[in-house]
Coordinates of C-alpha atoms in Angstrom, one line a residue:
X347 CA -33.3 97.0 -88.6
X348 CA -33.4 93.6 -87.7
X349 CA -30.3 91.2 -86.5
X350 CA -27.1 91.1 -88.1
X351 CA -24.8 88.2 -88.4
X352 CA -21.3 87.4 -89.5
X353 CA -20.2 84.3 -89.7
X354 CA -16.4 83.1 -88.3
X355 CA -15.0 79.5 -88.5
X356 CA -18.1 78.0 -90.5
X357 CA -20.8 79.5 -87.6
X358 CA -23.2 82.3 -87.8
X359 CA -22.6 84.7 -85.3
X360 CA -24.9 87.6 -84.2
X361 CA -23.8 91.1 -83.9
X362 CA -24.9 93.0 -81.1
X363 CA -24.4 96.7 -79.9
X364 CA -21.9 98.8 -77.0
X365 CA -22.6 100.3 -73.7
X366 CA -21.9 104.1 -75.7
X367 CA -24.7 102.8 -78.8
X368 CA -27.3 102.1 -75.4
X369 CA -26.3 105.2 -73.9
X370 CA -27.4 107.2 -77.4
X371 CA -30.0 106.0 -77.9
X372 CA -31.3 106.5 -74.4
X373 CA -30.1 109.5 -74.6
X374 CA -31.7 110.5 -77.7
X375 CA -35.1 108.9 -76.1
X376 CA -34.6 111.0 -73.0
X377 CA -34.3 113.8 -75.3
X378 CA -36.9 113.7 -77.5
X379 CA -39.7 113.5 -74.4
X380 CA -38.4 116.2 -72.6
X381 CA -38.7 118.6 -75.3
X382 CA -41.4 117.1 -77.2
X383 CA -43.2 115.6 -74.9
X384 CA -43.8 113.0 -76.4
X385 CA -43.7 108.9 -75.4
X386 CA -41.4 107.0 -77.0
X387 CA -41.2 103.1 -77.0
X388 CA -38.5 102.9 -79.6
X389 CA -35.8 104.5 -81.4
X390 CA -33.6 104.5 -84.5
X391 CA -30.0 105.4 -84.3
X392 CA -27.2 104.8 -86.4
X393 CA -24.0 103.2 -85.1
X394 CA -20.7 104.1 -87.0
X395 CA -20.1 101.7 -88.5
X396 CA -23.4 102.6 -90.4
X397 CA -25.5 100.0 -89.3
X398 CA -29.1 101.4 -87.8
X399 CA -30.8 99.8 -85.0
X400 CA -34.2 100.1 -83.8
X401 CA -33.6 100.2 -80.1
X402 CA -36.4 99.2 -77.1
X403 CA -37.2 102.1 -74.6
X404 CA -37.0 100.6 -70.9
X405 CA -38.0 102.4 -67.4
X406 CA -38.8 105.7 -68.5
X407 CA -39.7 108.5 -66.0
X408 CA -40.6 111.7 -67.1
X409 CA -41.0 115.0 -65.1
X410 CA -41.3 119.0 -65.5
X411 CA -37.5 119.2 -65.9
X412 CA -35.8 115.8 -66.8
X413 CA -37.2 112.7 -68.2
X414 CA -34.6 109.6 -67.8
X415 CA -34.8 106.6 -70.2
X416 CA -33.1 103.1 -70.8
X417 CA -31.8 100.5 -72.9
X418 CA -30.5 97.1 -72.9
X419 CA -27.2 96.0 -73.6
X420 CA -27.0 93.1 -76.2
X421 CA -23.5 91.8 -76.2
X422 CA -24.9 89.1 -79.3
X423 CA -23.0 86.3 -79.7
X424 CA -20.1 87.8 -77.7
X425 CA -21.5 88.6 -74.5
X426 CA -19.4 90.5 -71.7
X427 CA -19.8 91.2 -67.9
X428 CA -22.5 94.1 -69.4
X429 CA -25.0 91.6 -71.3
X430 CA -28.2 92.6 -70.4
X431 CA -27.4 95.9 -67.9
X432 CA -30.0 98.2 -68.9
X433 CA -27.9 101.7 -69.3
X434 CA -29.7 104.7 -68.4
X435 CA -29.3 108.7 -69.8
X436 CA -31.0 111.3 -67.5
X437 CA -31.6 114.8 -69.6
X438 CA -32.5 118.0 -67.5
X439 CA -33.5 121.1 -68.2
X440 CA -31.4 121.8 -64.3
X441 CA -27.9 122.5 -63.6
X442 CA -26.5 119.6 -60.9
X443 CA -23.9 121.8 -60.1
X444 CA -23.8 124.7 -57.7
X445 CA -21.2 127.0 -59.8
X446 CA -18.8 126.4 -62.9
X447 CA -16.1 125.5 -60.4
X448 CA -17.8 122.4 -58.9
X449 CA -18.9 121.7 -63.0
X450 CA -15.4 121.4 -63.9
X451 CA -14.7 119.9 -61.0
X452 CA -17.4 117.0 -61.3
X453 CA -15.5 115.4 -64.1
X454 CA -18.2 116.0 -66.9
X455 CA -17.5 116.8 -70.6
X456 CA -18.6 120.1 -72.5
X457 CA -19.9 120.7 -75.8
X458 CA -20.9 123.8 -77.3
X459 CA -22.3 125.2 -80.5
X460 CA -23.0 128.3 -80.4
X461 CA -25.8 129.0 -78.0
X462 CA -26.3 125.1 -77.7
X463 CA -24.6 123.9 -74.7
X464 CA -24.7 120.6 -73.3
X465 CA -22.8 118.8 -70.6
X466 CA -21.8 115.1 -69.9
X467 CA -21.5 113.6 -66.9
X468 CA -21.4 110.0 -65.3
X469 CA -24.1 108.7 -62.3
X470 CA -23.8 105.3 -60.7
X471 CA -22.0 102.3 -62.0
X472 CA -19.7 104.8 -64.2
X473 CA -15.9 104.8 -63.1
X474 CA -14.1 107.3 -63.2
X475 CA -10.3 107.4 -64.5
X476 CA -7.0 107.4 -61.9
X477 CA -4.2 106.6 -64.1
X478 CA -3.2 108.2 -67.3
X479 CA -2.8 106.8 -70.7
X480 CA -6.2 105.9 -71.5
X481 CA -8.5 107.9 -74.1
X482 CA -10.2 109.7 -71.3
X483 CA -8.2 112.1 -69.2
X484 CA -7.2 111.7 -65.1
X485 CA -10.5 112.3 -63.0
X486 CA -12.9 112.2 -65.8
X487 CA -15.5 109.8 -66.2
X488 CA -14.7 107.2 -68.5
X489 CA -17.1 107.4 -70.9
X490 CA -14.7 107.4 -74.2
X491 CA -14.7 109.5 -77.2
X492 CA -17.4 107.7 -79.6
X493 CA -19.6 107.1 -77.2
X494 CA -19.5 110.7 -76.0
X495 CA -19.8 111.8 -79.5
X496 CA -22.6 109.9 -80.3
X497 CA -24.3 111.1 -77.0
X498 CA -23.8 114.8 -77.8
X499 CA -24.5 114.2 -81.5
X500 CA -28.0 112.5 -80.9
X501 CA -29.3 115.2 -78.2
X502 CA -28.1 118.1 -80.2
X503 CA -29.9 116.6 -83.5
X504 CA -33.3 116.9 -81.4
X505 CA -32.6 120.5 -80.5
X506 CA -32.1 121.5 -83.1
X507 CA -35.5 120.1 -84.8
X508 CA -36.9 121.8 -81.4
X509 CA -35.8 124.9 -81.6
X510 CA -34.2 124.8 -78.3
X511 CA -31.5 127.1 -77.3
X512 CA -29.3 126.5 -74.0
X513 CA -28.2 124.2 -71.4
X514 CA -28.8 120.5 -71.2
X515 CA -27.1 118.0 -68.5
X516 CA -26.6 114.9 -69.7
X517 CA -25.7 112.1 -66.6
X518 CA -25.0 108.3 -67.8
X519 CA -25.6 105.2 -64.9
X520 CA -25.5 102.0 -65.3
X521 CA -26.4 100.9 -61.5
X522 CA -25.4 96.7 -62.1
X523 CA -21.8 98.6 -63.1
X524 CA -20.7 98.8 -60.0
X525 CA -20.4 95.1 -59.2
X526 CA -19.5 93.9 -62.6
X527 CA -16.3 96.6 -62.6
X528 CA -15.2 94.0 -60.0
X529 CA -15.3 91.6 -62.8
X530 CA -13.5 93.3 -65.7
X531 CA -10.1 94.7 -66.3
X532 CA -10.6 98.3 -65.3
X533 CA -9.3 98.3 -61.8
X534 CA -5.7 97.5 -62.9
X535 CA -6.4 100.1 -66.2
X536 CA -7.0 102.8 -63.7
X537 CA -10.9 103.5 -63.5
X538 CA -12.3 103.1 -60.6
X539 CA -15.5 102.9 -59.4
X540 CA -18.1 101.4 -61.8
X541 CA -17.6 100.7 -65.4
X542 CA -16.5 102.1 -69.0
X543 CA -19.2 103.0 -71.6
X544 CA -17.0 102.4 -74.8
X545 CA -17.2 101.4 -78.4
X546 CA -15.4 103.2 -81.2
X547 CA -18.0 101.1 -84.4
X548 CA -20.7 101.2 -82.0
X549 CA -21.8 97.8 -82.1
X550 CA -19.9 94.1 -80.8
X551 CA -17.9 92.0 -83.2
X552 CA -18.6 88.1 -82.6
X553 CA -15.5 86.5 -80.9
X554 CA -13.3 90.1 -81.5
X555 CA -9.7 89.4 -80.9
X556 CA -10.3 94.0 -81.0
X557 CA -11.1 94.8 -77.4
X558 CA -8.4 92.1 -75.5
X559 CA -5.7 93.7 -77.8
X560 CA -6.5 97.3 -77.1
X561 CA -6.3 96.3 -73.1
X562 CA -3.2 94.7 -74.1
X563 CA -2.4 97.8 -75.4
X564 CA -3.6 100.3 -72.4
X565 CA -1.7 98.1 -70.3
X566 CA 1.5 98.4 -71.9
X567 CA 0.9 102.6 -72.1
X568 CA 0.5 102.8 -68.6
X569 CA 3.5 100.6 -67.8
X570 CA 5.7 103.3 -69.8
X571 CA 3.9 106.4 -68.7
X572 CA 4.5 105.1 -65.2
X573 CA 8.4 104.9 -65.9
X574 CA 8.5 100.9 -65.8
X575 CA 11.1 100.5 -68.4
X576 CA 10.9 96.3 -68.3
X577 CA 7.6 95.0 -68.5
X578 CA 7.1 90.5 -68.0
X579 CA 4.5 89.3 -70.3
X580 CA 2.9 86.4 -69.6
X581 CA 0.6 84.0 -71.7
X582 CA -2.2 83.2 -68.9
X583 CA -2.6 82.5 -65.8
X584 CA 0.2 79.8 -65.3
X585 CA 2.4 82.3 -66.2
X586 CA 0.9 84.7 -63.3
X587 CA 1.0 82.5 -60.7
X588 CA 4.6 81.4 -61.2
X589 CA 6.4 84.7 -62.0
X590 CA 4.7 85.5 -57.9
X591 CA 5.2 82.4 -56.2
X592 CA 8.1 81.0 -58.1
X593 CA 10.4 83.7 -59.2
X594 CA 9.4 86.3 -56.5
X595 CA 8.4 88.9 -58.8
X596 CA 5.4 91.4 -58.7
X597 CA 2.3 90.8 -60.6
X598 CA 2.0 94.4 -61.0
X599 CA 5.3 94.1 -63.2
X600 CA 3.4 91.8 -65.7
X601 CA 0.8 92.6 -68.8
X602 CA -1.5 89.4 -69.9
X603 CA -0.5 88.9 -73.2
X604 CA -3.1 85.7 -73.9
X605 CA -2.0 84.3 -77.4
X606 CA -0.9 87.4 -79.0
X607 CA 3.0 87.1 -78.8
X608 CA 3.9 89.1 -82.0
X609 CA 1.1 91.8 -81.4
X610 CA 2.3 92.3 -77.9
X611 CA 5.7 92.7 -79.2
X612 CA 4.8 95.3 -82.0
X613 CA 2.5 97.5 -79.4
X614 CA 5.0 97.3 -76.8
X615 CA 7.6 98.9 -79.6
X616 CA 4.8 101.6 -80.2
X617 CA 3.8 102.4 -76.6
X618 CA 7.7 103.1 -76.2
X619 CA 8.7 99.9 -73.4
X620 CA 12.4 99.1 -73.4
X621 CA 12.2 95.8 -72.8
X622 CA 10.5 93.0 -72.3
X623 CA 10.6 89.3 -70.5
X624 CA 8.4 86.6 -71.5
X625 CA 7.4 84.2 -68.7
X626 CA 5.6 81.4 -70.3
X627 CA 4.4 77.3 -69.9
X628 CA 5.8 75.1 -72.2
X629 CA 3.0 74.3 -73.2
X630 CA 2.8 77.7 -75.2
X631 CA 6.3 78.7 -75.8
X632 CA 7.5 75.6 -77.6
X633 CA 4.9 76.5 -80.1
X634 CA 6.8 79.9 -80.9
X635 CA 10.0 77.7 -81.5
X636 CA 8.6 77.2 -85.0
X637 CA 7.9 80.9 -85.5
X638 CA 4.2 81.0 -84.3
X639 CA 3.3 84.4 -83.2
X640 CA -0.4 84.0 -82.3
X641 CA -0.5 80.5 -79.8
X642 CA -4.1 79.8 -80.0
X643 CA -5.0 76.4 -80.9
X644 CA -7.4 77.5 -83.6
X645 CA -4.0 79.3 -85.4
X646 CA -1.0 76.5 -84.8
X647 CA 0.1 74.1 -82.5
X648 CA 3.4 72.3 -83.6
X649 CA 4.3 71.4 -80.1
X650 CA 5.3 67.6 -80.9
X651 CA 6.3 68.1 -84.1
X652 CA 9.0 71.0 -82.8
X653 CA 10.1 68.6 -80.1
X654 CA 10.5 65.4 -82.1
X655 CA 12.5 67.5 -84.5
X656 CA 14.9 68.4 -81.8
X657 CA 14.9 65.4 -80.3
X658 CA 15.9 63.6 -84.1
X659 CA 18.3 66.3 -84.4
X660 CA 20.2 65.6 -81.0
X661 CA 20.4 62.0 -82.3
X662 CA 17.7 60.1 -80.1
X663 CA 15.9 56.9 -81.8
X664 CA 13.6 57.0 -84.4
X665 CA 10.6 55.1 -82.4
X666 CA 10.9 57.7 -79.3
X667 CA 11.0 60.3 -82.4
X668 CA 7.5 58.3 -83.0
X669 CA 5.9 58.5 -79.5
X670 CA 7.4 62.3 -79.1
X671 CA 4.9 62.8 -82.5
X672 CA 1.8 61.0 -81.2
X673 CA 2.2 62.9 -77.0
X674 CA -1.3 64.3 -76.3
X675 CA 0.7 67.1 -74.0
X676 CA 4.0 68.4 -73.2
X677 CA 4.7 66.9 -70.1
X678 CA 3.8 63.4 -71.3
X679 CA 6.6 64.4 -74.3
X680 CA 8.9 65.5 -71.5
X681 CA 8.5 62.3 -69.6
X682 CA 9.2 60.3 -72.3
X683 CA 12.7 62.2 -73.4
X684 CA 13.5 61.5 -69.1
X685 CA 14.1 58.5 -70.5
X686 CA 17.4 59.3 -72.3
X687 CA 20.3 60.9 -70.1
X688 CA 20.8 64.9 -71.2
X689 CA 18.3 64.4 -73.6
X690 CA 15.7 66.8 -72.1
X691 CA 18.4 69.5 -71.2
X692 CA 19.9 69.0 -75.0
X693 CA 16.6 69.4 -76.2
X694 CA 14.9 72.3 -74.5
X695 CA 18.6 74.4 -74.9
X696 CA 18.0 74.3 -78.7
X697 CA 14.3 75.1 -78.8
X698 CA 14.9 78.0 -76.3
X699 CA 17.4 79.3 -78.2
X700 CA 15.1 78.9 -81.1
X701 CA 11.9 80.9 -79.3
X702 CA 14.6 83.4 -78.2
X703 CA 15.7 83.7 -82.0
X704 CA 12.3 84.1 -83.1
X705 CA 11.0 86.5 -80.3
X706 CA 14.0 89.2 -81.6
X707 CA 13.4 88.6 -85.4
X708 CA 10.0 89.9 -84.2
X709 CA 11.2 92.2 -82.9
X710 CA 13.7 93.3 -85.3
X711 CA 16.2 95.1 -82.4
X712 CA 13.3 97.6 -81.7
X713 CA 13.3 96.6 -78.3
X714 CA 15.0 94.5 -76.0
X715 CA 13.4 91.2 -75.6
X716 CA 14.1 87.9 -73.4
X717 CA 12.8 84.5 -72.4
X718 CA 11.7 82.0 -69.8
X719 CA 9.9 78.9 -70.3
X720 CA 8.8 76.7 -67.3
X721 CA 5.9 74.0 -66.4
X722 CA 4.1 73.3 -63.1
X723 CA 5.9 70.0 -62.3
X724 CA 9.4 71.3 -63.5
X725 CA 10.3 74.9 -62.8
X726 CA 12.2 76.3 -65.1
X727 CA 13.4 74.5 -68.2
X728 CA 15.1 77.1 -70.5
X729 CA 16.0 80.8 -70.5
X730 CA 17.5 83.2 -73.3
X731 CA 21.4 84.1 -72.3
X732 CA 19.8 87.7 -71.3
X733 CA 16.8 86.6 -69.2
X734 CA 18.7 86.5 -65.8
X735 CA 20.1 90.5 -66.3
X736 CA 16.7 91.7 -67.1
X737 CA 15.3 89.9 -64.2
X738 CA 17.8 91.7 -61.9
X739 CA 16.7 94.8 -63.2
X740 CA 13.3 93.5 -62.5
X741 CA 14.1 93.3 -58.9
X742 CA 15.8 96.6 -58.9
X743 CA 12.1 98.0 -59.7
X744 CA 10.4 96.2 -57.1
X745 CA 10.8 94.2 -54.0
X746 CA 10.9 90.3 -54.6
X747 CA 11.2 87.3 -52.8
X748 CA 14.2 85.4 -52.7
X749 CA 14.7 82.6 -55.0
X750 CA 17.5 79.9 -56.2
X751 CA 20.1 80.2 -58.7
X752 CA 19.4 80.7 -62.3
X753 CA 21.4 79.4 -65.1
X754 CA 21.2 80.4 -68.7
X755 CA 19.6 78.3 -71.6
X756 CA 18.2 75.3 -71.1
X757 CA 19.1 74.6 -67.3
X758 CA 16.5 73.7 -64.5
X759 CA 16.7 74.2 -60.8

């Protein structure tokens, strides 16, 4: 098969294919020689999503008992920390393990069918899992369902046309995954170690909004499974930084919600969180004032348009109503309303109360939900009548850092 494209926002975008699709196919190549003995330069697999790829052979070595093989991730158009890591499988005819208690022991998967039986385990550059409430279980490696499927599917299919009966162990390494862990999200998702080999439609959606939800998601599981009953979202990295240094709390309280306001809302209501604060810029949170759930530029932006409606509404003149409309940012809006006593404070109370209004429509009294909305050169410049009790249960949680008063909407320090 040749390259697929998609095309998003008026650009054509190329596909391209997951660590677990690499990992079958070299596992299927790895396969194939040791019990055909055969060379193979290329194979053809089919991805779930029913696309089939004809996949290069890399850096294959080939002895009596075991034959290892490679391929090369292609992230396409979406490239990741992975892009170009060639991911090797290593097939053999020999057990690893001393006994079946150091086999269980090791963290590998089984599958049998009937006197087919075939093991999967991870080598270097594959983490392994420490926390719970991901899709693979504590101390395993974290190689995820699909992928493993796929693996055990495409190794079985060639015994099968062999004829062979028995044992076959399967070991997955990636040896670049061990730096470029360092780079993803997976220490703070609880594998350690190396990295994940995932996919569930085998192959990599051009700018996929998919895989930062479904971290979004983990994140939030393993905030509940862990008993943290209040969980702070923040936007980005202003957020971060100003929720630690700022407001003395814990970043380890906090999931990264990026644009995804409304999403992060409904998962955290599925994952079973019982509350949640939202620490956000300005900059982002006035655009939720008008109701917009997903922040990024390329959805909304309303940000002058919801201040210069507040600001009309409060009574100010039409010509600042005029430069409010044409502000390139907030702060330059938010300097220009310094220029009329009360009228930031009047101004920022209402659209507070109007993010806050928004954020529990959302969430339709499924959870409890609360507000805070700063900049870098302010502080704080509004929070919902219920932020400052849930961020006393915040510090109940977790140590902090002493901090000045806070006052309800719309008040600064």
């Amino acid at each position: 098969m040749g390259k697929s494209y998609i095309y998003k926002n008026r650009k054509k975008l190329r596909w391209g294919y997951t660590t677990g699709t690499c990992a079958a196919a070299a596992s299927l190549a790895a396969a194939v020689v040791l019990l055909r003995r055969e060379s193979v330069e290329q194979v053809q697999i089919e991805t779930p999503k029913g696309i089939l790829l004809d996949l290069e052979i890399e850096d294959m070595k080939a002895e009596r008992d075991w034959v290892s093989c490679a391929v090369r991730k292609d992230g396409g158009d979406d490239p990741d920390v992975t892009n170009g890591f060639l991911v090797y499988s290593r097939v053999s005819r020999e057990n690893p393990f001393k006994d079946k208690w150091e086999t269980r022991k090791s963290g590998c998967y089984e599958y049998k069918n009937g006197t087919l039986h075939l093991f999967l385990s991870g080598g270097m550059g594959i983490g392994r899992v420490t926390k719970e409430g991901l899709s693979c279980e504590v101390g395993k490696y974290a190689i995820n369902p699909v992928p493993r499927q796929m693996i055990f599917s495409q190794v079985e299919k060639v015994c099968r046309q062999e004829g062979f009966q028995g044992s076959l162990w399967i070991e997955i390494s990636v040896p670049e995954g061990v730096e470029a862990a360092s780079r993803t999200f997976n220490g703070k998702l609880g594998i350690e170690g190396g990295i994940s080999i995932l996919g569930t439609s085998g192959m990599v959606e051009p700018m996929s909004e998919t895989a930062l939800l479904e971290t979004i998601r983990l994140e939030l599981r393993q905030k509940a499974l862990e008993g943290q009953s209040q969980v702070i979202l923040t936007p980005g990295n202003y957020g971060q930084q100003f929720i630690k240094k700022a407001m003395g709390l814990e970043l380890e309280q906090a999931v990264k919600c990026s644009n995804f306001i409304g999403a992060t809302i409904d998962m955290a209501v599925e994952e079973g969180v019982k509350g949640l604060l939202l620490i956000g810029h300005g900059g982002k949170l006035i655009k939720v004032a008008a109701g917009v759930m997903n922040t990024h530029s390329s959805v909304a932006d309303g940000r002058m348009e919801v201040l210069a409606a507040y600001a009309g509404a409060w009574g100010c003149k039409k010509e600042l109503v005029r430069r409010l409309l044409s502000s390139v940012t907030v702060e330059d809006a938010l300097r220009q309303m310094d220029a009329v006593e009360g009228l930031l404070e009047g101004v920022m109370r209402q659209v507070t109360e109007a993010v806050d209004r928004h954020l529990k429509g959302r969430a339709g009294g499924r959870i409890a939900i609360e507000t805070v909305i700063f900049t870098n050169e302010r502080g704080i410049l509004g929070m919902s009548c219920g932020a400052a009790g849930m961020l006393k249960k915040l510090r109940c949680e977790k140590p902090y850092a002493g901090m000045g008063r806070i006052s309800p909407v719309g008040n600064r320090f």
